[in-house]
XYZ file of C-alpha atoms in Angstrom:
624
model
C -48.132 -70.217 19.343
C -49.354 -73.729 19.542
C -50.567 -75.341 15.862
C -54.640 -75.471 16.079
C -55.522 -78.876 17.157
C -58.860 -78.647 16.266
C -58.075 -79.461 12.472
C -57.072 -83.023 13.126
C -56.866 -85.980 15.713
C -53.122 -86.116 15.751
C -51.947 -88.945 18.403
C -54.880 -91.382 18.163
C -53.205 -93.247 15.674
C -49.537 -93.555 17.751
C -51.040 -93.533 20.547
C -50.289 -90.310 21.641
C -46.387 -90.582 20.821
C -46.812 -88.062 17.892
C -49.068 -85.358 19.296
C -49.782 -81.607 19.144
C -48.421 -81.524 22.688
C -45.218 -82.698 21.520
C -45.551 -80.497 18.497
C -46.000 -77.585 21.001
C -43.185 -78.445 23.135
C -40.436 -78.733 20.113
C -41.485 -75.958 18.906
C -41.675 -74.064 22.294
C -37.684 -75.311 22.775
C -36.659 -73.900 18.984
C -38.602 -70.319 20.058
C -36.722 -70.130 23.124
C -33.105 -70.745 21.532
C -34.097 -68.921 18.494
C -36.311 -65.661 18.809
C -36.108 -65.316 22.255
C -32.762 -64.117 22.499
C -33.347 -61.527 19.471
C -36.394 -60.311 21.211
C -34.216 -59.822 24.783
C -31.861 -57.937 22.403
C -34.392 -55.818 20.697
C -35.650 -54.698 24.232
C -32.485 -54.248 25.160
C -31.874 -51.948 22.086
C -35.113 -50.111 22.499
C -34.330 -48.830 26.049
C -30.310 -47.718 24.678
C -32.308 -45.943 22.374
C -35.097 -44.134 24.882
C -32.546 -43.486 27.524
C -29.418 -42.294 24.745
C -32.505 -39.981 23.528
C -32.776 -38.572 27.476
C -28.791 -38.099 27.822
C -28.866 -36.209 24.330
C -31.409 -34.304 25.352
C -29.871 -33.291 28.905
C -26.572 -32.374 26.589
C -28.621 -30.073 23.991
C -30.071 -28.507 26.830
C -26.348 -27.648 28.543
C -24.872 -26.605 25.169
C -28.001 -24.402 25.054
C -26.384 -23.083 28.548
C -23.538 -22.472 27.262
C -23.773 -21.037 24.285
C -25.929 -18.349 25.851
C -22.680 -17.928 28.091
C -19.833 -18.064 24.822
C -22.450 -16.032 21.979
C -21.846 -12.402 21.576
C -25.653 -11.161 22.141
C -25.316 -11.863 25.633
C -22.630 -9.591 25.963
C -23.959 -6.852 23.521
C -26.986 -6.438 25.777
C -27.682 -2.981 26.570
C -29.278 -1.247 29.135
C -30.674 2.195 29.366
C -31.506 4.571 31.940
C -32.474 8.072 31.813
C -32.868 10.940 34.364
C -33.544 14.542 34.541
C -37.162 15.213 33.066
C -38.321 12.245 31.191
C -39.059 14.212 28.157
C -37.211 11.514 26.175
C -37.840 8.081 25.912
C -34.103 6.003 24.866
C -34.157 2.286 23.506
C -30.845 0.945 22.398
C -30.665 -2.226 20.397
C -27.653 -5.233 20.881
C -24.056 -3.879 19.864
C -24.555 -0.343 20.524
C -21.428 1.454 21.533
C -21.712 2.511 25.448
C -22.517 6.539 25.481
C -24.008 9.147 27.592
C -26.419 11.543 25.970
C -28.093 14.756 27.019
C -31.647 15.858 25.894
C -33.429 18.611 25.709
C -37.114 18.623 23.815
C -37.642 22.538 22.315
C -40.752 21.625 19.925
C -42.989 18.500 19.490
C -43.941 17.647 15.929
C -47.456 17.593 15.312
C -50.352 17.094 12.069
C -52.006 19.426 10.442
C -55.565 19.032 12.288
C -58.841 20.493 11.244
C -62.611 20.506 12.851
C -65.564 21.639 10.901
C -68.630 23.528 12.317
C -71.026 21.349 13.908
C -73.856 19.325 12.346
C -76.908 17.853 13.664
C -76.471 14.693 12.125
C -73.678 11.637 10.485
C -76.355 12.585 7.275
C -76.838 16.184 7.035
C -76.221 17.282 3.429
C -72.895 19.769 3.235
C -73.228 21.633 -0.397
C -76.118 22.956 -1.599
C -75.013 22.288 -5.539
C -72.182 20.053 -7.224
C -68.944 21.236 -5.966
C -65.226 20.247 -6.673
C -62.282 21.136 -4.621
C -58.422 20.511 -3.843
C -56.193 19.446 -0.846
C -52.887 19.632 -1.132
C -50.260 17.567 0.853
C -46.651 16.510 0.858
C -46.171 18.888 -2.737
C -49.230 16.803 -4.160
C -52.656 17.804 -5.017
C -55.747 15.980 -4.498
C -59.721 16.620 -6.112
C -62.524 16.053 -4.366
C -65.807 16.010 -6.178
C -69.004 16.285 -4.408
C -72.665 16.971 -4.873
C -75.960 18.208 -3.108
C -76.604 14.771 -2.164
C -73.356 14.267 -0.788
C -73.579 13.982 3.431
C -70.924 14.752 6.056
C -70.121 10.986 6.558
C -69.988 10.414 2.604
C -67.391 13.167 2.520
C -65.327 11.914 4.951
C -65.145 8.659 2.772
C -64.463 10.964 -0.161
C -61.920 12.532 1.366
C -60.164 9.397 2.393
C -60.633 7.671 -0.677
C -58.983 10.418 -2.726
C -55.766 11.475 -0.906
C -53.737 7.825 -0.948
C -54.353 7.820 2.450
C -52.244 10.943 3.214
C -54.854 12.973 4.822
C -57.786 11.475 7.447
C -61.034 12.463 7.923
C -63.334 11.135 10.224
C -66.645 12.127 12.250
C -66.728 12.633 15.924
C -69.538 13.102 18.253
C -68.767 16.179 20.665
C -72.279 16.693 22.185
C -74.264 19.453 22.393
C -77.405 20.044 19.950
C -75.672 19.511 17.039
C -72.838 17.105 18.383
C -70.874 15.911 14.801
C -67.763 17.827 13.810
C -65.840 16.487 10.721
C -62.478 16.038 11.349
C -59.562 16.836 8.612
C -56.236 15.888 9.340
C -52.651 14.524 7.470
C -51.716 10.983 8.436
C -48.575 11.891 9.852
C -46.576 14.503 11.629
C -44.160 17.141 10.534
C -44.521 20.428 8.617
C -43.894 18.612 5.176
C -47.521 17.196 5.892
C -49.156 20.782 6.205
C -53.031 20.835 4.965
C -53.955 23.127 2.246
C -57.188 23.857 0.719
C -57.921 25.622 -2.649
C -60.951 26.170 -4.838
C -61.203 25.275 -8.561
C -62.477 27.977 -10.984
C -61.953 26.642 -13.949
C -61.800 22.529 -14.133
C -59.256 21.620 -17.038
C -61.986 18.896 -18.461
C -65.202 18.276 -17.347
C -65.401 18.752 -13.389
C -67.242 21.013 -11.492
C -66.221 24.666 -10.502
C -65.694 26.035 -6.773
C -65.553 29.302 -5.198
C -63.298 31.102 -2.015
C -66.859 30.622 -0.012
C -67.200 27.063 -1.025
C -65.997 25.430 2.162
C -67.807 27.708 4.456
C -70.558 24.980 4.440
C -67.937 23.315 6.483
C -67.507 26.058 8.756
C -64.286 27.310 6.916
C -63.737 30.719 6.214
C -60.872 31.391 4.175
C -58.922 35.285 3.041
C -60.031 35.849 -0.695
C -57.318 34.236 -2.839
C -56.282 36.468 -5.830
C -53.493 35.803 -8.294
C -50.984 38.215 -8.550
C -48.607 38.989 -11.287
C -51.494 38.631 -13.873
C -50.463 34.815 -13.990
C -53.233 31.986 -13.242
C -52.155 29.679 -10.652
C -53.110 25.822 -11.817
C -52.918 22.401 -9.629
C -51.405 19.318 -11.039
C -54.311 18.274 -12.688
C -54.440 21.492 -15.083
C -56.965 23.349 -13.274
C -57.198 26.658 -12.669
C -57.197 27.677 -8.833
C -57.057 29.830 -6.063
C -54.677 28.728 -2.810
C -56.702 29.477 0.295
C -56.261 30.932 3.345
C -57.821 30.194 6.336
C -58.789 33.072 8.388
C -57.519 34.048 11.745
C -60.157 34.095 14.248
C -60.173 37.829 15.035
C -60.800 38.324 12.052
C -64.532 36.359 11.851
C -67.608 38.134 12.340
C -69.904 37.453 15.605
C -72.264 35.311 13.441
C -69.413 33.561 11.768
C -67.839 33.002 14.968
C -70.711 31.098 16.722
C -69.891 27.739 14.511
C -67.031 28.280 12.275
C -64.483 25.463 11.563
C -60.884 25.761 13.334
C -57.520 24.420 13.094
C -56.667 22.490 15.785
C -53.028 22.062 15.190
C -50.673 23.284 13.012
C -48.268 20.798 10.948
C -44.789 21.367 12.548
C -41.500 19.152 13.032
C -40.104 17.965 16.184
C -36.814 20.203 17.596
C -34.549 18.775 20.045
C -30.758 19.399 21.485
C -28.672 16.676 21.154
C -25.438 17.109 23.346
C -26.036 20.774 22.652
C -26.349 20.273 18.819
C -30.070 21.337 17.147
C -31.550 18.724 15.560
C -34.935 18.268 13.538
C -37.155 15.530 12.548
C -40.592 14.890 10.821
C -41.671 12.701 13.715
C -41.424 12.664 17.697
C -39.865 8.835 16.789
C -36.179 9.521 16.219
C -34.412 6.317 14.957
C -32.306 7.708 12.260
C -29.642 10.161 14.621
C -27.793 7.264 16.295
C -27.839 3.389 14.407
C -29.708 1.124 16.744
C -30.941 3.750 19.190
C -34.690 5.282 19.115
C -35.770 8.281 20.988
C -39.273 8.872 21.810
C -40.205 12.566 22.231
C -42.840 12.729 25.417
C -42.757 16.796 26.192
C -41.598 20.024 25.404
C -38.459 20.735 28.366
C -38.713 24.033 30.209
C -35.709 26.663 29.766
C -33.710 24.607 32.539
C -34.526 21.102 32.223
C -33.423 18.195 30.249
C -33.048 14.438 29.920
C -29.861 12.562 30.782
C -29.584 9.517 29.180
C -26.889 6.672 29.623
C -26.713 3.011 27.481
C -24.725 0.349 29.364
C -23.660 -2.959 29.470
C -26.733 -5.396 30.433
C -26.037 -7.848 32.434
C -29.806 -9.142 33.241
C -30.237 -12.577 32.848
C -26.238 -13.304 32.923
C -26.259 -14.969 36.196
C -29.284 -16.636 35.275
C -27.866 -18.564 32.272
C -24.653 -19.760 34.613
C -26.994 -21.247 36.912
C -29.048 -22.696 34.387
C -25.618 -24.156 32.901
C -24.664 -25.764 36.494
C -28.016 -27.283 36.896
C -27.785 -28.920 33.277
C -24.535 -30.336 33.785
C -25.563 -31.987 37.059
C -28.466 -33.617 35.487
C -26.580 -34.930 32.675
C -23.958 -36.000 35.433
C -26.595 -37.640 37.270
C -27.965 -39.264 34.473
C -24.950 -40.747 33.375
C -24.223 -42.106 36.461
C -27.467 -44.016 36.951
C -27.367 -45.280 33.237
C -23.612 -46.950 33.610
C -23.533 -47.939 37.454
C -23.085 -51.825 38.131
C -25.456 -53.005 41.210
C -22.822 -55.859 42.516
C -25.363 -56.760 45.175
C -28.385 -57.537 42.884
C -26.503 -58.200 39.703
C -27.949 -55.629 37.912
C -26.020 -53.344 35.155
C -27.235 -49.769 34.001
C -28.718 -49.724 30.515
C -24.953 -48.344 29.061
C -22.782 -50.018 31.651
C -19.420 -50.557 29.935
C -20.770 -48.811 26.806
C -17.066 -46.545 25.943
C -19.343 -43.874 24.152
C -21.337 -43.000 27.411
C -18.657 -43.975 29.698
C -16.395 -41.476 28.371
C -18.775 -37.855 28.408
C -17.839 -37.431 32.236
C -14.066 -37.728 31.292
C -14.215 -35.413 27.760
C -16.699 -32.933 29.679
C -14.165 -32.644 32.721
C -11.338 -31.879 30.891
C -12.786 -28.188 30.127
C -14.726 -27.671 33.503
C -11.347 -28.249 35.480
C -9.362 -26.690 32.849
C -7.518 -23.172 32.564
C -7.571 -20.142 30.742
C -4.903 -18.499 28.954
C -4.291 -16.176 31.675
C -4.719 -18.696 34.479
C -8.310 -18.590 35.527
C -11.024 -21.376 36.233
C -14.308 -21.645 36.756
C -13.713 -21.411 40.742
C -12.672 -17.919 40.386
C -16.446 -17.355 39.284
C -17.810 -19.425 42.025
C -18.585 -22.527 39.919
C -16.610 -25.564 41.658
C -16.423 -29.126 41.332
C -17.384 -31.484 44.203
C -15.834 -34.841 44.819
C -19.155 -36.201 43.390
C -18.699 -34.802 40.325
C -21.105 -32.333 40.480
C -20.534 -28.449 40.269
C -21.755 -26.365 43.198
C -22.529 -22.495 42.316
C -21.651 -19.692 44.795
C -23.951 -16.866 43.552
C -22.570 -13.905 45.741
C -19.181 -14.823 44.217
C -20.480 -14.685 40.742
C -22.797 -11.965 41.318
C -20.003 -9.881 42.550
C -17.543 -10.646 39.066
C -20.415 -9.747 36.730
C -21.147 -6.187 38.343
C -17.747 -5.437 39.207
C -15.540 -7.721 36.719
C -17.440 -7.670 33.914
C -14.913 -7.427 31.356
C -12.658 -10.735 33.258
C -15.854 -12.738 33.521
C -16.860 -11.566 29.602
C -12.787 -12.744 28.238
C -13.619 -15.691 30.277
C -16.768 -17.107 28.958
C -17.206 -15.635 25.740
C -16.631 -15.967 22.245
C -16.132 -14.112 19.423
C -17.834 -14.814 15.861
C -14.816 -13.454 13.329
C -15.960 -13.302 9.349
C -13.336 -13.717 6.669
C -15.325 -11.886 3.861
C -14.298 -12.420 0.289
C -14.294 -9.669 -3.027
C -14.477 -10.257 -6.275
C -13.389 -7.708 -9.004
C -13.643 -6.956 -12.430
C -10.704 -7.828 -14.679
C -11.710 -4.666 -17.040
C -13.387 -1.567 -17.384
C -17.553 -2.556 -18.354
C -17.843 -1.013 -21.635
C -20.856 0.844 -22.451
C -21.290 1.836 -25.767
C -23.354 -1.116 -26.384
C -26.783 -2.920 -25.033
C -25.922 -4.883 -21.715
C -28.183 -7.547 -22.023
C -27.801 -11.164 -20.547
C -28.304 -13.466 -17.606
C -26.070 -13.340 -14.666
C -25.789 -15.702 -11.834
C -24.743 -14.977 -8.170
C -25.122 -17.519 -5.369
C -27.324 -19.368 -7.467
C -29.573 -16.186 -7.943
C -30.223 -15.631 -11.507
C -30.786 -12.285 -12.434
C -32.075 -10.448 -15.779
C -30.202 -7.787 -17.193
C -30.945 -5.553 -20.278
C -29.657 -2.070 -20.036
C -30.237 -0.496 -23.783
C -27.267 1.028 -25.890
C -29.193 4.272 -25.141
C -30.529 3.817 -22.165
C -31.049 6.932 -19.903
C -33.225 6.927 -16.704
C -36.594 8.321 -17.173
C -36.271 8.711 -20.715
C -37.055 6.363 -23.544
C -35.057 8.773 -25.836
C -31.329 8.894 -26.416
C -29.842 11.688 -24.811
C -26.343 10.861 -24.211
C -23.656 11.303 -26.429
C -23.505 9.807 -29.996
C -26.812 8.155 -28.939
C -25.006 5.559 -26.266
C -26.923 7.033 -23.490
C -25.750 8.086 -20.232
C -22.949 5.999 -18.790
C -23.831 6.557 -14.971
C -27.529 5.646 -15.682
C -26.546 2.964 -16.982
C -24.499 1.895 -14.048
C -27.341 2.981 -11.689
C -29.356 0.295 -13.257
C -26.613 -2.836 -13.484
C -26.558 -2.303 -9.744
C -30.182 -1.570 -8.997
C -30.362 -5.100 -11.141
C -28.145 -6.690 -8.657
C -29.217 -4.814 -5.517
C -32.961 -5.556 -5.799
C -32.644 -9.398 -6.895
C -34.572 -11.427 -4.950
C -33.150 -13.912 -2.321
C -29.933 -12.428 -2.526
C -28.513 -11.662 0.336
C -25.344 -10.600 2.218
C -23.572 -9.673 -1.239
C -23.201 -5.723 -2.469
C -22.098 -4.305 -5.354
C -20.443 -1.349 -6.651
C -17.762 0.103 -9.589
C -14.130 0.952 -8.243
C -12.484 4.245 -9.843
C -11.589 2.611 -12.914
C -15.257 1.497 -13.573
C -14.356 -1.930 -12.930
C -17.557 -4.110 -11.200
C -16.741 -4.886 -7.660
C -18.919 -7.837 -5.664
C -18.507 -7.938 -2.176
C -19.471 -10.366 0.310
C -20.403 -10.125 3.978
C -21.062 -12.604 6.951
C -18.546 -14.673 5.675
C -20.505 -15.739 2.414
C -19.342 -17.349 -0.279
C -19.323 -15.538 -3.882
C -20.107 -17.834 -6.627
C -20.332 -16.170 -10.300
C -21.980 -18.111 -13.429
C -23.249 -17.216 -16.607
C -22.834 -16.941 -20.251
C -19.124 -16.458 -21.317
C -19.492 -13.620 -23.517
C -21.920 -12.091 -21.341
C -19.641 -12.184 -18.294
C -16.670 -10.728 -20.459
C -18.638 -7.689 -20.779
C -18.882 -7.379 -17.242
C -15.067 -7.959 -16.741
C -16.493 -11.305 -15.335
C -15.998 -15.021 -15.206
C -17.061 -17.791 -13.882
C -15.338 -18.372 -10.333
C -16.059 -19.065 -6.346
C -14.648 -17.547 -3.856
C -14.920 -18.744 -0.620
C -15.719 -16.877 2.717
C -15.149 -18.506 6.402
C -16.965 -17.569 9.637
C -14.879 -18.331 12.657
C -15.634 -18.701 16.339
C -12.663 -17.489 18.080
C -11.383 -16.953 21.817
C -13.693 -17.903 25.201
C -12.632 -20.593 27.914
C -16.071 -22.160 26.965
C -15.360 -22.609 23.215
C -13.217 -25.386 23.977
C -16.491 -27.109 25.951
C -18.868 -25.818 23.401
C -16.540 -28.212 20.629
C -16.661 -30.865 22.932
C -20.438 -31.137 23.020
C -20.904 -30.356 18.982
C -18.496 -33.466 19.010
C -20.593 -35.630 21.042
C -24.374 -34.272 19.735
C -22.901 -32.711 16.722
C -24.183 -33.839 13.129
C -21.068 -35.789 12.807
C -20.650 -36.719 16.971
C -20.270 -39.685 18.548
C -23.703 -40.004 19.934
C -25.075 -39.301 16.826
C -22.961 -41.943 15.427
C -23.952 -44.338 18.101
C -28.033 -42.990 17.900
C -27.480 -44.395 13.943
C -25.917 -47.825 14.791
C -28.437 -48.464 17.371
C -31.425 -47.734 15.113
C -29.809 -49.913 12.262
C -28.999 -52.842 14.701
C -32.786 -52.365 15.742
C -33.868 -52.661 12.262
C -31.610 -55.988 11.470
C -32.363 -57.673 14.453
C -36.520 -57.091 13.867
C -35.756 -58.107 10.509
C -33.556 -61.206 11.420
C -36.523 -62.174 14.118
C -39.285 -61.813 11.583
C -37.205 -64.384 9.493
C -36.946 -66.831 12.051
C -40.455 -66.762 13.494
C -41.618 -67.697 9.864
C -38.717 -70.035 9.191
C -40.140 -71.822 12.529
C -44.185 -71.238 11.735
C -42.933 -73.181 8.336
C -41.186 -75.655 9.788
C -43.847 -76.756 12.453
C -46.475 -76.900 9.711
C -44.937 -79.099 7.744
C -44.075 -81.456 10.319
C -47.559 -81.561 11.984
C -48.622 -82.240 8.334
C -45.993 -85.319 7.746
C -46.877 -86.490 11.729
C -50.983 -86.411 10.406
C -49.889 -88.932 7.802
C -47.383 -90.460 9.993
C -50.215 -91.208 12.307
C -52.595 -92.321 9.930
C -50.451 -94.694 8.761
C -49.561 -96.151 12.322
C -53.402 -96.236 12.615
C -54.022 -98.584 9.907
C -50.759 -100.905 10.530
C -52.478 -101.080 14.201
C -55.587 -102.050 12.709
C -53.820 -104.755 10.347
C -52.051 -106.065 13.367
C -55.482 -106.404 15.055
C -56.728 -107.980 12.645
C -53.891 -110.394 12.099
C -53.989 -111.085 15.827
C -57.722 -111.884 15.587
C -57.290 -114.340 13.188
C -54.454 -116.185 14.461
C -56.487 -116.478 17.978
C -59.447 -117.481 15.846
C -57.250 -120.163 14.493
C -55.708 -121.434 17.891
C -59.110 -121.645 18.843
C -60.456 -123.654 16.514
C -57.521 -125.894 16.589
C -58.150 -126.984 20.635
């Protein structure tokens, strides 16, 4: 940038010898020699960073495609196919063993469900007096309190609020002159969720009573219950009660039948046969019969019906993964060829022409692409060939045939397997339980507070063991529970061996590290130590290719290091340019200031010279 020429009239005294134009030209020459080369290097560096990002992005895409073909999950996907009545729908998770099954549904699980008589409005009052009645479900009793102002809608809310959401009450508009009915049903299916009603004849404390006829206000007619054997039946609150049984509709009078409540469904378990074995479950969705397999029972089979299900290897998406791998590889090759070429005719070089880190990529990849597996197979056997231009070509028909007819060969060629070396830490002595176990145990960085009193017995605060030492089994369970429930502690399990020694096992290749107070650890038979687990990927022709890609773009990869060098170089170049620019600006600012002074001195000398010259000329003219 030129110095501001408006600040002075530099050059007037020196006849434009010491001029602003001269300073600008000198500075321009220095800028061209000192700054422009740096700007060119900075721009070149930025271009390299941009183009390197494009290449690493393509390599990451390629690595993702390779990982899909080598990863365990690709070959553990499962298809399910059902034939027959369709009474059961089956889904299988990744990794489930391939198998067949024969299923026949005998009975579907259902809820207990009751509907009341009809009401003209949601806001109709239900009872004529204050009452309390009970509902039992799943072995637990619930008391519902109502009064003479309780509406149908309010009663539904009371039932929902009082039964821990195990019983659901709602109002349906079924049409007609009196369209509203109260529906009372169990939240879950299964025989264990049967709903029972009871009347309260004598409350345990202050409260309302009810009779066997109280719920006739809802249209429910019960058999008159009576206590037998002279004993009094009580609910879990201590209320004296009568358990009630809904009358069979055939026992109702004609007047009662006109607007009676009924039981719509009866709670029952699902019953079905699995490969001829009778199975019972409380739900129509069964997920605990076979690990990873979910069964949904849809309908009851007729006597001669069943559903046959086969769980097989899923090949869906594998051919697409292969296509994606070929396409992403070709994109890399085309990009690298463009970035490393040299146009001799126009003397134009690609961004990375002559850069070893980039030019070596194709060679490294082709070592695997052109290689053979241990059993002598190559990519060409699976429909993938390398053209003379270095581009991959996929014959989809060959690949599809290998996937569908020789899947094991395909899997063995491409896939890798993750193997874990798990570690087990065992205490060196039996845990002694004749004293309290209190302290902090740290496993894999997770601190666990353990506090088991000397006289600990589960479910009781009092001593109930021998000699006041509590129950050893309960103490063991308390210790195991404290460790198992520790937050953020994963892939670690604990148990006791037959000798009473504590055993800590890692899974999934995880390490085990124990820390804590020495004295407390000794009580558990432990000491501070660390055992290293191991995770290893083995096998598969493409494992080497995956490793090669990691060597290029991984944390310590060649291109990762090159990218860091470019970034560092960019920072250094920018700092150097800024420093040199500042030095030039200072140099020419100082030069301008000196030239202004010189120009002033020259102007004064010229004026003096003109004065002397005039005096000489005047003297010469006077002597004529």
